[in-house]
mmCIF file of C-alpha atoms in Angstrom:
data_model
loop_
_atom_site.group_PDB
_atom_site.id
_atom_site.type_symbol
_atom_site.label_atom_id
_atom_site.label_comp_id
_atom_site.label_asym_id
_atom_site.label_seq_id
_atom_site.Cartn_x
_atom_site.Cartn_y
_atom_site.Cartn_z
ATOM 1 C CA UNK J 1169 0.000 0.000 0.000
ATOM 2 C CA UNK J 1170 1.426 3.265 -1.149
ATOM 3 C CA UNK J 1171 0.605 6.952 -0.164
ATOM 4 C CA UNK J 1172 1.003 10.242 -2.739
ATOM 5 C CA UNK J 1173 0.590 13.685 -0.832
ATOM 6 C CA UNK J 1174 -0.225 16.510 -3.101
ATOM 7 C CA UNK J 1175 -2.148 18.979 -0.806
ATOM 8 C CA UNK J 1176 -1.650 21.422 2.101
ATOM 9 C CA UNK J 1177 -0.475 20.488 5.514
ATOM 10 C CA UNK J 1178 -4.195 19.733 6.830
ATOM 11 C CA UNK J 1179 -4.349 16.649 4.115
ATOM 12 C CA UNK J 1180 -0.942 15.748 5.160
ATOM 13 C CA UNK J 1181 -1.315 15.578 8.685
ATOM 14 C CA UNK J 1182 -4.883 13.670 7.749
ATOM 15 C CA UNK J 1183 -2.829 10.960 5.549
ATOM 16 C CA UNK J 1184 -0.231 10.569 8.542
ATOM 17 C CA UNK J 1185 -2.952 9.615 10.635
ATOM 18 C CA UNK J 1186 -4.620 7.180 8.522
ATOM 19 C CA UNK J 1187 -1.179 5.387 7.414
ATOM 20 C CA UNK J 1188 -0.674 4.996 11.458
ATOM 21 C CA UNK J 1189 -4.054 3.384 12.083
ATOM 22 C CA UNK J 1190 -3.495 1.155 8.726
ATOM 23 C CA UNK J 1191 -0.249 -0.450 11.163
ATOM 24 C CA UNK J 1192 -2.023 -0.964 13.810
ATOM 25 C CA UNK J 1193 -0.327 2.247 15.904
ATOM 26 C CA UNK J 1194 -2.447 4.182 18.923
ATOM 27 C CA UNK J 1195 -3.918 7.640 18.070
ATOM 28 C CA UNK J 1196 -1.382 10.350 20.136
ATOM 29 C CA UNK J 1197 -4.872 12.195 21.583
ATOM 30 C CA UNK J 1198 -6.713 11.066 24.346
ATOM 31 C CA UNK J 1199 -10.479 10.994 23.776
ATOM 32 C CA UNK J 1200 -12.985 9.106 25.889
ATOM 33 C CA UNK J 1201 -16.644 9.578 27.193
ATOM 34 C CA UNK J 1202 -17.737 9.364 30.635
ATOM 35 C CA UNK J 1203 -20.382 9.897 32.677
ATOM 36 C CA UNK J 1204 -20.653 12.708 34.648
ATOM 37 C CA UNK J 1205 -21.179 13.716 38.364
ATOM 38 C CA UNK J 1206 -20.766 16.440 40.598
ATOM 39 C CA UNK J 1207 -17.713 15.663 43.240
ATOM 40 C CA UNK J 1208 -20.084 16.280 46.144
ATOM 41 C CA UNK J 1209 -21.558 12.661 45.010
ATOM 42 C CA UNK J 1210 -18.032 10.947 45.152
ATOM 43 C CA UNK J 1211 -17.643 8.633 47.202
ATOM 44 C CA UNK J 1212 -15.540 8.971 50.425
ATOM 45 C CA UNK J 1213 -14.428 12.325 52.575
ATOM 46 C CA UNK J 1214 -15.864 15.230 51.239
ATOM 47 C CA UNK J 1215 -14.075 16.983 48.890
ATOM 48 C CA UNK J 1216 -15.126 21.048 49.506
ATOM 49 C CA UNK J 1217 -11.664 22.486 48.196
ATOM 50 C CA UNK J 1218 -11.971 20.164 44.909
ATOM 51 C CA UNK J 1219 -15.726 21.489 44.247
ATOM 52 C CA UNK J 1220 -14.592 25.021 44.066
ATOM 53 C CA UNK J 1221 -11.805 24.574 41.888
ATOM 54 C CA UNK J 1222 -11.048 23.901 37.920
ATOM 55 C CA UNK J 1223 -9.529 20.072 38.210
ATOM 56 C CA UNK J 1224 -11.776 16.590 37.494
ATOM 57 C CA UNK J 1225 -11.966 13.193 38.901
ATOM 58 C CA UNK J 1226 -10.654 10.230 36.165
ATOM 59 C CA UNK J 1227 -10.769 6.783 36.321
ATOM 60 C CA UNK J 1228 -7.264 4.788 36.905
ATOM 61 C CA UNK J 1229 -8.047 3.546 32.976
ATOM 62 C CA UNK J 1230 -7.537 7.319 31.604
ATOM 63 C CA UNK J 1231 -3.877 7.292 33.228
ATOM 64 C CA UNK J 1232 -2.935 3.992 31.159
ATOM 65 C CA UNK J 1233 -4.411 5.362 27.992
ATOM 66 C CA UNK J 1234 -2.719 9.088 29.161
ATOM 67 C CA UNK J 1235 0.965 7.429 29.735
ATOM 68 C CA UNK J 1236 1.268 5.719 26.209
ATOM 69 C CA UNK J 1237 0.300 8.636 24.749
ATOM 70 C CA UNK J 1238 2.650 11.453 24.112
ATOM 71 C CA UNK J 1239 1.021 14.186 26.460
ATOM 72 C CA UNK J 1240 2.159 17.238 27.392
ATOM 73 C CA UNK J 1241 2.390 18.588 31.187
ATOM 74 C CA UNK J 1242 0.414 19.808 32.631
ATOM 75 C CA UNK J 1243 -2.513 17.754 31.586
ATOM 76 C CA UNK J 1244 -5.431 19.896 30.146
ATOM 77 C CA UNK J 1245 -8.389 18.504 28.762
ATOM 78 C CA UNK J 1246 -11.315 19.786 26.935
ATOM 79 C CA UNK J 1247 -14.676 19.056 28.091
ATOM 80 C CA UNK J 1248 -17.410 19.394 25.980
ATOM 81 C CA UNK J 1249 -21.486 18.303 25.833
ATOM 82 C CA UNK J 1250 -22.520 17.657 22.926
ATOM 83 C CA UNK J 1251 -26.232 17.346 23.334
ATOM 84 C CA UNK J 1252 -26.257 21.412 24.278
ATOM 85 C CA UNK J 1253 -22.920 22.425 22.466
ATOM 86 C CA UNK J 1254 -21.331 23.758 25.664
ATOM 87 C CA UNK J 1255 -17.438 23.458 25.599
ATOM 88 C CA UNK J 1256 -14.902 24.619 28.522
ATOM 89 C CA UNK J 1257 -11.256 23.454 30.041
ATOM 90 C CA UNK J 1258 -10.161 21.387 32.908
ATOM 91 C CA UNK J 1259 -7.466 19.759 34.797
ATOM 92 C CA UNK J 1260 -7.484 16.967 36.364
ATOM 93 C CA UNK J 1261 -6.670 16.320 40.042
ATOM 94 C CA UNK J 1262 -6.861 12.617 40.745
ATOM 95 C CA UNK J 1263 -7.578 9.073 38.671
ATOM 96 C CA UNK J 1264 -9.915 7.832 41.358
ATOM 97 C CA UNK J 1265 -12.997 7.652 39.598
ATOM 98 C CA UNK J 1266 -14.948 4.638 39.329
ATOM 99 C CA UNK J 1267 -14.555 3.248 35.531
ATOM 100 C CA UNK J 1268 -16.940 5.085 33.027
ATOM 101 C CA UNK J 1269 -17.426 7.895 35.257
ATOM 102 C CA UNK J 1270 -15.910 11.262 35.867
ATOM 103 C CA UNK J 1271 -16.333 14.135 38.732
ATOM 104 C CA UNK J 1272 -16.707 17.552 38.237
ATOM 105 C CA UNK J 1273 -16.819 20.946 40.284
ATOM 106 C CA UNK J 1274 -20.255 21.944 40.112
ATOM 107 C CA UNK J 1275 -19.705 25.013 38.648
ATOM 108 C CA UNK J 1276 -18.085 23.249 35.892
ATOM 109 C CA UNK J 1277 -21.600 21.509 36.029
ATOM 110 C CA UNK J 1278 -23.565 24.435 35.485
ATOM 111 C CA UNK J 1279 -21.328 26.013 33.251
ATOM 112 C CA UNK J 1280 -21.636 22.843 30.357
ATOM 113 C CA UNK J 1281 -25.109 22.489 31.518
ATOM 114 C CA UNK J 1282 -24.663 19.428 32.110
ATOM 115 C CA UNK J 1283 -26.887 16.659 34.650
ATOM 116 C CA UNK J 1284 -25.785 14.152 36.753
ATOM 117 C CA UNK J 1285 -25.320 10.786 34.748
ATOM 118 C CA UNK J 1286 -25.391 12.740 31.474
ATOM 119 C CA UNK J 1287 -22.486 11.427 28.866
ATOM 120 C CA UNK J 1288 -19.452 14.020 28.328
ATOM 121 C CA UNK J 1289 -16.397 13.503 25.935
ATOM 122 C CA UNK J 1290 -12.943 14.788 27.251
ATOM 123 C CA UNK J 1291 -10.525 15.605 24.878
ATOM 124 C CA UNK J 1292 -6.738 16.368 25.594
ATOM 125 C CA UNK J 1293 -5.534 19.779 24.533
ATOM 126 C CA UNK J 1294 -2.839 22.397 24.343
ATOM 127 C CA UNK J 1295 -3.152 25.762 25.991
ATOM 128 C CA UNK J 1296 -1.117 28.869 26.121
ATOM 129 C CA UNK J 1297 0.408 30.233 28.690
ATOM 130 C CA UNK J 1298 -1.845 33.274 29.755
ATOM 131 C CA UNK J 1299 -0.774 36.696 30.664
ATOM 132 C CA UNK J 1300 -3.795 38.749 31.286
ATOM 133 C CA UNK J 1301 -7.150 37.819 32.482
ATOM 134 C CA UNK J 1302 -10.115 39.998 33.001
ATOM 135 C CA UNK J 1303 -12.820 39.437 35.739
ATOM 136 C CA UNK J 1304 -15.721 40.242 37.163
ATOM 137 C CA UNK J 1305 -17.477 38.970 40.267
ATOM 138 C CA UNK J 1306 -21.270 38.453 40.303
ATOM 139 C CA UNK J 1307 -22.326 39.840 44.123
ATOM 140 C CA UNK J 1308 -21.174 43.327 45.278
ATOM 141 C CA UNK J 1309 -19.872 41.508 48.577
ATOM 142 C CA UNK J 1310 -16.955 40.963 46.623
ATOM 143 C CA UNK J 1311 -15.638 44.336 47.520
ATOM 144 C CA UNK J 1312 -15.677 43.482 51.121
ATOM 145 C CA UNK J 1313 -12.406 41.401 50.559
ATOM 146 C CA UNK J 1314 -9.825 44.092 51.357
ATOM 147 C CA UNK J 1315 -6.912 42.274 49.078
ATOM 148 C CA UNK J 1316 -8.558 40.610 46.670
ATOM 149 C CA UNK J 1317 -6.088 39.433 43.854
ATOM 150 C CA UNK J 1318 -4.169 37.796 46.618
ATOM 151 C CA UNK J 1319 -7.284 35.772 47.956
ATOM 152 C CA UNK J 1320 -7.380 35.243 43.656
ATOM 153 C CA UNK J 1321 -3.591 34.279 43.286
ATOM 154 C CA UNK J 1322 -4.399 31.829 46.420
ATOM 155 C CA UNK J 1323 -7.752 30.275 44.796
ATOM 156 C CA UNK J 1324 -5.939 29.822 41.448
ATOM 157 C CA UNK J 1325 -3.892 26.929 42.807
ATOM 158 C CA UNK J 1326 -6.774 24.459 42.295
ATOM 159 C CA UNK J 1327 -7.163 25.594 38.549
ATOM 160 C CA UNK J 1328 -4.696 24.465 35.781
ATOM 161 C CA UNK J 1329 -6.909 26.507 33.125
ATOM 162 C CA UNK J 1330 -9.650 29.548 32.632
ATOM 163 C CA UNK J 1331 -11.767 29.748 29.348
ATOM 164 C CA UNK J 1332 -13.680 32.889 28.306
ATOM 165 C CA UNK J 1333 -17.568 32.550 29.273
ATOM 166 C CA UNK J 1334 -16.629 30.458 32.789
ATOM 167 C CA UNK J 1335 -18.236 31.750 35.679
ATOM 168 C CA UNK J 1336 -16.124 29.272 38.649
ATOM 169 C CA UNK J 1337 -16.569 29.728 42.562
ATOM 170 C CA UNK J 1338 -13.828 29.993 45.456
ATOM 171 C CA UNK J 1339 -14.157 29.915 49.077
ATOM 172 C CA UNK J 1340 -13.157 32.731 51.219
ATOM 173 C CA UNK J 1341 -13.874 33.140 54.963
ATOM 174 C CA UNK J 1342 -16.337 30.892 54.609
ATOM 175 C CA UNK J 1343 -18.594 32.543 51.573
ATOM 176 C CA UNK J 1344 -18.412 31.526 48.198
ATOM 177 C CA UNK J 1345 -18.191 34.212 45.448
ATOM 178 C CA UNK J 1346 -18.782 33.499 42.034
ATOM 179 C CA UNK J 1347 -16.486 35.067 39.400
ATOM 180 C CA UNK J 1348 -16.839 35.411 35.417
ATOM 181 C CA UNK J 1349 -14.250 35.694 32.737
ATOM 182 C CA UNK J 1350 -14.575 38.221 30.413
ATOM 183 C CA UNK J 1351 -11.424 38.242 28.598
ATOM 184 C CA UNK J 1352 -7.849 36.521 28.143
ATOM 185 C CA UNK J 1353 -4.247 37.049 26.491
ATOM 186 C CA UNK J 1354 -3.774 35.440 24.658
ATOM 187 C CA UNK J 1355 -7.004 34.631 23.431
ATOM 188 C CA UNK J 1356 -6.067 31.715 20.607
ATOM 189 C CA UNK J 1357 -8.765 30.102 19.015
ATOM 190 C CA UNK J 1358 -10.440 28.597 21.856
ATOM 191 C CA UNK J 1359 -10.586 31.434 24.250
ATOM 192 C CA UNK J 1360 -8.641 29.596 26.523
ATOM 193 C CA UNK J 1361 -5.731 30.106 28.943
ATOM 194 C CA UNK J 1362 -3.480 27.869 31.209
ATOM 195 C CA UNK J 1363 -2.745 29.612 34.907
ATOM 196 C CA UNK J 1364 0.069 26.976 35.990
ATOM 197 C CA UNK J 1365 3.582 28.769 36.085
ATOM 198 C CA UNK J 1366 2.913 31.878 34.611
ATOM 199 C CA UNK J 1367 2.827 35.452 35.529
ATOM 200 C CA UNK J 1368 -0.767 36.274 35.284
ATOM 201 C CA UNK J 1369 -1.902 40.003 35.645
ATOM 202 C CA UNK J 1370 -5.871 40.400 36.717
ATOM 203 C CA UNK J 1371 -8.141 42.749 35.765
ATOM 204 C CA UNK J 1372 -11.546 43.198 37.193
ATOM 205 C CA UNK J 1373 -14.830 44.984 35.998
ATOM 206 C CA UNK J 1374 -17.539 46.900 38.009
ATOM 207 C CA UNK J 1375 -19.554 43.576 40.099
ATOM 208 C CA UNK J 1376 -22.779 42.696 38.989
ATOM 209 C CA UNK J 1377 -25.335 44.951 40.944
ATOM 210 C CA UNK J 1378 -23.031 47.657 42.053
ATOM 211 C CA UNK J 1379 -24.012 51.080 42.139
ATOM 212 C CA UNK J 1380 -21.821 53.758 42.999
ATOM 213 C CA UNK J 1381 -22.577 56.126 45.873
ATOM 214 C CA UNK J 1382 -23.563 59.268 45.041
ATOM 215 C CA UNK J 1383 -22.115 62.411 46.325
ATOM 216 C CA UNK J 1384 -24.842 64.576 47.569
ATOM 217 C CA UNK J 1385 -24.296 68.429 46.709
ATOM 218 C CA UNK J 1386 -21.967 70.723 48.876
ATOM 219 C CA UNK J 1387 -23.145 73.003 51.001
ATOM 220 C CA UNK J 1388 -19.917 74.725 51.462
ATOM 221 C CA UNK J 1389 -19.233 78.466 52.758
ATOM 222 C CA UNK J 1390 -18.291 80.786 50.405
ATOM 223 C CA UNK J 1391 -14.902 80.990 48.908
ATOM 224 C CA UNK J 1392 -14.349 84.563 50.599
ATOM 225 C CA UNK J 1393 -15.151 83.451 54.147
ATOM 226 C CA UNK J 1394 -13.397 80.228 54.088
ATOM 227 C CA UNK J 1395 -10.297 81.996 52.754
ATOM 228 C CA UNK J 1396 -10.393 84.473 55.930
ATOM 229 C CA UNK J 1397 -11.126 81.906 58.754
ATOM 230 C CA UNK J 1398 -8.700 79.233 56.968
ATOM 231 C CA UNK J 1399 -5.887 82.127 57.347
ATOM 232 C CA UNK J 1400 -7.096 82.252 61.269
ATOM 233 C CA UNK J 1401 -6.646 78.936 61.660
ATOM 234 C CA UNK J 1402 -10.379 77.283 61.597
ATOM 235 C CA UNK J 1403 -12.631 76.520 58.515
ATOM 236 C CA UNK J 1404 -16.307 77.647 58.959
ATOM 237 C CA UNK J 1405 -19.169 75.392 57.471
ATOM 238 C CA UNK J 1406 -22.776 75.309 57.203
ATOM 239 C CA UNK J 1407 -24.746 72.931 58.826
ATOM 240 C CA UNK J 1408 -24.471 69.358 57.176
ATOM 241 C CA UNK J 1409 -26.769 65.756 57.219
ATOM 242 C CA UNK J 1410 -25.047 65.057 60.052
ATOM 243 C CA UNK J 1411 -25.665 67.665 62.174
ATOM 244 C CA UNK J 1412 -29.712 67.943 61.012
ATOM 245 C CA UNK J 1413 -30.091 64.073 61.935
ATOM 246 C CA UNK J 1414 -28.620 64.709 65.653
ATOM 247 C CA UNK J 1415 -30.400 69.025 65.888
ATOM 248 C CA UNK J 1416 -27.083 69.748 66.452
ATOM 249 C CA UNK J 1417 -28.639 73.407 67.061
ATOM 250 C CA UNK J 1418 -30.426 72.407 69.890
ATOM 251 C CA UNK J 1419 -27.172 71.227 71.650
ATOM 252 C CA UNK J 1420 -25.035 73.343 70.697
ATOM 253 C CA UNK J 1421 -23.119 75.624 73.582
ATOM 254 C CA UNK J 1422 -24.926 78.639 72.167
ATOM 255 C CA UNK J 1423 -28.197 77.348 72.140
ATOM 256 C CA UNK J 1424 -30.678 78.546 74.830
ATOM 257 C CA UNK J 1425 -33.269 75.784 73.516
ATOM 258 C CA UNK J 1426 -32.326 73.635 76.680
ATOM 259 C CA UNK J 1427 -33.509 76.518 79.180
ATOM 260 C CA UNK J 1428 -36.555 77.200 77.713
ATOM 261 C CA UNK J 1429 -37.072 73.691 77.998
ATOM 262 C CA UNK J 1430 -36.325 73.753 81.696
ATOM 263 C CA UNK J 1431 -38.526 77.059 82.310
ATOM 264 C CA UNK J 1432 -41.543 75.525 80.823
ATOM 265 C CA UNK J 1433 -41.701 72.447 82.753
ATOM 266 C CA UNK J 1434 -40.451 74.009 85.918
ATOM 267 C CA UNK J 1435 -43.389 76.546 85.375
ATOM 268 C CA UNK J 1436 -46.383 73.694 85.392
ATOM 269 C CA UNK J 1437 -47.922 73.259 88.850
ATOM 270 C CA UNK J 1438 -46.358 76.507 90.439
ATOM 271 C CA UNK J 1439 -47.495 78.122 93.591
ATOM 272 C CA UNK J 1440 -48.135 77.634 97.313
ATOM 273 C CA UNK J 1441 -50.323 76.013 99.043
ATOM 274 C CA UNK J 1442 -52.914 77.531 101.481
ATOM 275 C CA UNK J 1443 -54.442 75.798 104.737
ATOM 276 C CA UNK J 1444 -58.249 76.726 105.477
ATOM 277 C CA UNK J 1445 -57.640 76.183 109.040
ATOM 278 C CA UNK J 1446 -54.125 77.735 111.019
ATOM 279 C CA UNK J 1447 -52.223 76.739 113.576
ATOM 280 C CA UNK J 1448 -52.791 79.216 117.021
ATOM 281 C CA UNK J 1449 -49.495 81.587 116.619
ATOM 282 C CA UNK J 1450 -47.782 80.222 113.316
ATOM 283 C CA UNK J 1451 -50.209 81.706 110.996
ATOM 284 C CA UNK J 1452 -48.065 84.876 109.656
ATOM 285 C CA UNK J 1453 -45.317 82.218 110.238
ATOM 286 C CA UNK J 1454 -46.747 79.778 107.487
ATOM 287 C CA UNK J 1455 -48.631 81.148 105.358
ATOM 288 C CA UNK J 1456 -46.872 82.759 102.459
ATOM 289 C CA UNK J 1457 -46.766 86.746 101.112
ATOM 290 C CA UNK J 1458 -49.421 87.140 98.445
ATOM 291 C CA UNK J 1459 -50.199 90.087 96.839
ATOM 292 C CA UNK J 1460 -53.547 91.436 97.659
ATOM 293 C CA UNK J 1461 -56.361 91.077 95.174
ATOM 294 C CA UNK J 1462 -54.322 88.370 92.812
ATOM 295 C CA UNK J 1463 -54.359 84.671 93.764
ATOM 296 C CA UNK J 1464 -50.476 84.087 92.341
ATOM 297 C CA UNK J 1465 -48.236 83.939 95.987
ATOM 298 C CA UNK J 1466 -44.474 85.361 95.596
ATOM 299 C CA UNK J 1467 -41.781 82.803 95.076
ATOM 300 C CA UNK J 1468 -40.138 82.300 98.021
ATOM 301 C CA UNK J 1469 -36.162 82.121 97.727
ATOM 302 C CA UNK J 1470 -34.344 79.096 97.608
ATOM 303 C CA UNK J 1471 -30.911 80.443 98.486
ATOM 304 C CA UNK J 1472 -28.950 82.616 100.968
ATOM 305 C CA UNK J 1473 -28.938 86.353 99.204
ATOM 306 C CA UNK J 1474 -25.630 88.199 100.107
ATOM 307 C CA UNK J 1475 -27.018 91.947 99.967
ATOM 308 C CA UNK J 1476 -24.431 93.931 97.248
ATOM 309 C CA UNK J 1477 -24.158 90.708 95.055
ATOM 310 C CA UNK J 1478 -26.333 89.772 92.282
ATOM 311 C CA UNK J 1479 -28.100 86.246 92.661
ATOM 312 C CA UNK J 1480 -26.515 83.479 91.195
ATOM 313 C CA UNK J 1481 -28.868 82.078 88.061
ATOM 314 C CA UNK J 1482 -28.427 78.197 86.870
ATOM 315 C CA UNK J 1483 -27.077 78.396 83.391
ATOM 316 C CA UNK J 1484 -29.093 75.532 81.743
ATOM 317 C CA UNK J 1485 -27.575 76.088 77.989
ATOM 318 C CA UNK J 1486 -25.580 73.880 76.380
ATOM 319 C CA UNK J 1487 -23.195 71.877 75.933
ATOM 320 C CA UNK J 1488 -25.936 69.331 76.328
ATOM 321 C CA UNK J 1489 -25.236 65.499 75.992
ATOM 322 C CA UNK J 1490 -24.537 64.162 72.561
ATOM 323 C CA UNK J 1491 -26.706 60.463 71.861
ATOM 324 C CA UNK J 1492 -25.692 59.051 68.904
ATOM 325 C CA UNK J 1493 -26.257 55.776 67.506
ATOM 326 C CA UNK J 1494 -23.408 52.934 67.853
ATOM 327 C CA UNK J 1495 -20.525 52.834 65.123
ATOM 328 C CA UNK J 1496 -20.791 56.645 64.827
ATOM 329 C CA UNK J 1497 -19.099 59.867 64.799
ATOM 330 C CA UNK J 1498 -19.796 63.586 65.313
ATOM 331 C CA UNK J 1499 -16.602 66.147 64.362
ATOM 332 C CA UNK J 1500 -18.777 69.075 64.198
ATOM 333 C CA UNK J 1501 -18.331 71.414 67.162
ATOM 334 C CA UNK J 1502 -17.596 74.695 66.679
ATOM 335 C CA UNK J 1503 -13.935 75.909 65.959
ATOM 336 C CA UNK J 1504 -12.590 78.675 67.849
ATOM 337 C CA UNK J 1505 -10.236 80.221 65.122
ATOM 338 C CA UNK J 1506 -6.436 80.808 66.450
ATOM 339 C CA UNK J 1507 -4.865 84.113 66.378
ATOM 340 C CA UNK J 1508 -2.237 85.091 64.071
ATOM 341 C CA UNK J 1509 0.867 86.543 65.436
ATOM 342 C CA UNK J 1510 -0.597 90.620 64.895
ATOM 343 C CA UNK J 1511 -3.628 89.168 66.859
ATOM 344 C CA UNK J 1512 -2.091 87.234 69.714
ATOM 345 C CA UNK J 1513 0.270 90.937 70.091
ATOM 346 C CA UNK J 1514 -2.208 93.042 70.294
ATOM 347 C CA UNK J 1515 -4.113 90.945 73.082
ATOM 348 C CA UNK J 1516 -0.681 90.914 75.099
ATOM 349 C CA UNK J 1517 -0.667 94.485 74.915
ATOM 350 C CA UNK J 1518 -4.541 94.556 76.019
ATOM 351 C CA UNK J 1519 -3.803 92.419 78.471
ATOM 352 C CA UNK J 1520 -0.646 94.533 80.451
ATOM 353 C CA UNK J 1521 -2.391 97.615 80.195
ATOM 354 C CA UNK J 1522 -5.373 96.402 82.687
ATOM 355 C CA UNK J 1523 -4.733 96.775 86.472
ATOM 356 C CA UNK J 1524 -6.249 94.804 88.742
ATOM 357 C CA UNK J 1525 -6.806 96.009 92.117
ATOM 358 C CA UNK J 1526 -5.871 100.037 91.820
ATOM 359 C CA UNK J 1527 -6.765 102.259 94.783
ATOM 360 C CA UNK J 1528 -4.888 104.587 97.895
ATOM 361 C CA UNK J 1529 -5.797 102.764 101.183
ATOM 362 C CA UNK J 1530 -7.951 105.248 103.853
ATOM 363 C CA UNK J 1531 -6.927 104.704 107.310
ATOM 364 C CA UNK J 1532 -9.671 105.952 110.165
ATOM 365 C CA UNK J 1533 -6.135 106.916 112.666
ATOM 366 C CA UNK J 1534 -3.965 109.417 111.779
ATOM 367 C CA UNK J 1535 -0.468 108.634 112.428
ATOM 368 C CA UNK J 1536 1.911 110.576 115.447
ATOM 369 C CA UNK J 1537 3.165 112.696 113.473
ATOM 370 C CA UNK J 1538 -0.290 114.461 112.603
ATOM 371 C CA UNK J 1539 -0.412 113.902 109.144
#
């Protein structure tokens, strides 16, 4: 039996292949079908690291068929269902399957849309070494990871490989996220990239559901006065969310809304009371001052009046206490400015010129002399 090639490379490689099989040699691809489960039905320990990762379950079979085969490392396989066309990449962790069977991540799963005992061809494959990969989780509780392409460079030890169109889980802190890939360098014609001893830079897009906080409009002080008190050392500014949630004006030191407060109730139930009946002698004793022909008495006086000095008044103004809610802050008290260096002078200066205690002392006995 002879063989003439006269065509491009395709028909050549094609005629190689057939001349191989026509003596009896093995085809250098792997290609089997198996039936396919998710990894939480394998038997044994459970397997929670293996179910969020990219690697499958073989039988031991696939490892004899794998070693007489000339297969590159690492192994990558292409996994594909052909009843709904879905194709994707794995790697494969163990050959522990039971014969005719094979065990995926369940992601993996969802991804070929595949169900449990339906029939899946694996293929082995070549990948590229990727350099760029571009994704994008599906929750906005993603962003609560505060380093997150470390908790990725950590996950990406139980994948070998990452096609375009996967969305695969990882574990962190106990929650599972779920991440797509959008894009990868280089793309080749399967949209497919291997992650296994490469340097891999990560890209992400906005999460799925994620809506940026918007910035409410700024009620700031004009430029003028914020120049002057910022050059006094303070910055003066309106009155904020903040401040309206907690009536900041009602507690503030200047307020005097606290002492009305205080007058008003201390004003209910006022006056004195008056007995029908006396007691012999203690009459003018008891019974309180009233003026005559009104029925309010005269407050009596609660305190020890020193005649010369003015009576002492309870200041009931602010500060009053400040009740906020836990996990929050309140920076808006007012700001006494500082004094710039002409200021703080000029207030010495003030200051020196006032004497305390002035006066000539007058003595009632003249002295020996006469004067």
């Amino acid at each position: 039996m002879s063989y003439y090639f006269n065509g491009d490379e395709d028909d050549a490689m094609g005629m190689y292949q057939r001349a191989m099989l026509a003596r009896g040699a093995r085809p250098r691809r792997f290609d089997e079908y198996y039936r396919c489960y998710p990894v939480a039905m394998m038997p044994g320990p459970e397997r929670e690291s293996a179910n969020h990762g990219g690697k499958v379950f073989m039988p031991a079979s696939a490892l004899d068929k794998l070693t007489q085969l000339h297969i590159t490392y690492p192994m990558l396989f292409e996994l594909t269902n052909g009843a709904k066309s879905k194709s994707t990449h794995a790697g494969v962790l163990e050959f522990t399957a039971e014969e005719g069977r094979c065990y995926l991540p369940y992601w993996l799963m969802n991804t070929l849309l595949l169900e449990p005992g339906d029939l899946l061809q694996i293929k082995s494959t070549d990948l590229p070494a990727g350099n760029f990969i571009k994704l994008q989780a599906q929750s906005p509780t993603f962003l609560d990871i505060s380093d997150p392409k470390a908790v990725l460079e950590n996950s990406f030890r139980g994948f070998s490989c990452l096609t375009v169109g996967d969305v695969f889980t990882f574990r962190y802190n106990d929650t599972t996220y779920e991440m797509a890939v959008l894009e990868v360098k280089p793309a080749g014609e399967k949209g497919a990239i291997s992650v296994q001893e490469t340097d891999l830079n990560v890209d992400f897009a906005e999460p799925l559901g994620y809506v940026a906080p918007q910035r409410a409009s700024g009620t700031s002080t004009p430029r003028s006065i914020g120049s002057t008190m910022a050059g006094k050392g303070g910055m003066m500014h309106t009155e904020g969310s903040m401040a309206q949630a907690i009536n900041y004006s009602a507690i503030a030191p200047s307020s005097d809304t606290a002492a009305l407060g205080h007058a008003k109730a201390t004003s209910h139930f006022s006056g004195g009371g008056h007995k029908l009946v006396n007691k012999k002698g203690k009459a003018a004793a008891l019974t309180p001052a009233s003026t005559p022909g009104t029925s309010t008495p005269v407050a009596q006086s609660g305190g020890v009046t020193i005649p010369g000095m003015p009576r002492t008044v309870q200041n009931r103004n602010g500060p009053q206490p400040l009740r906020l809610p836990p996990n929050k802050l309140f920076f808006g008290y007012e700001i006494k400015p500082l004094r710039n260096k002409e200021g703080q002078a000029e207030a010495d200066a003030e200051q020196k010129k006032k004497h305390y205690f002035e006066g000539e002392g007058q003595s009632l006995r003249k002295k020996k002399d006469g004067k």
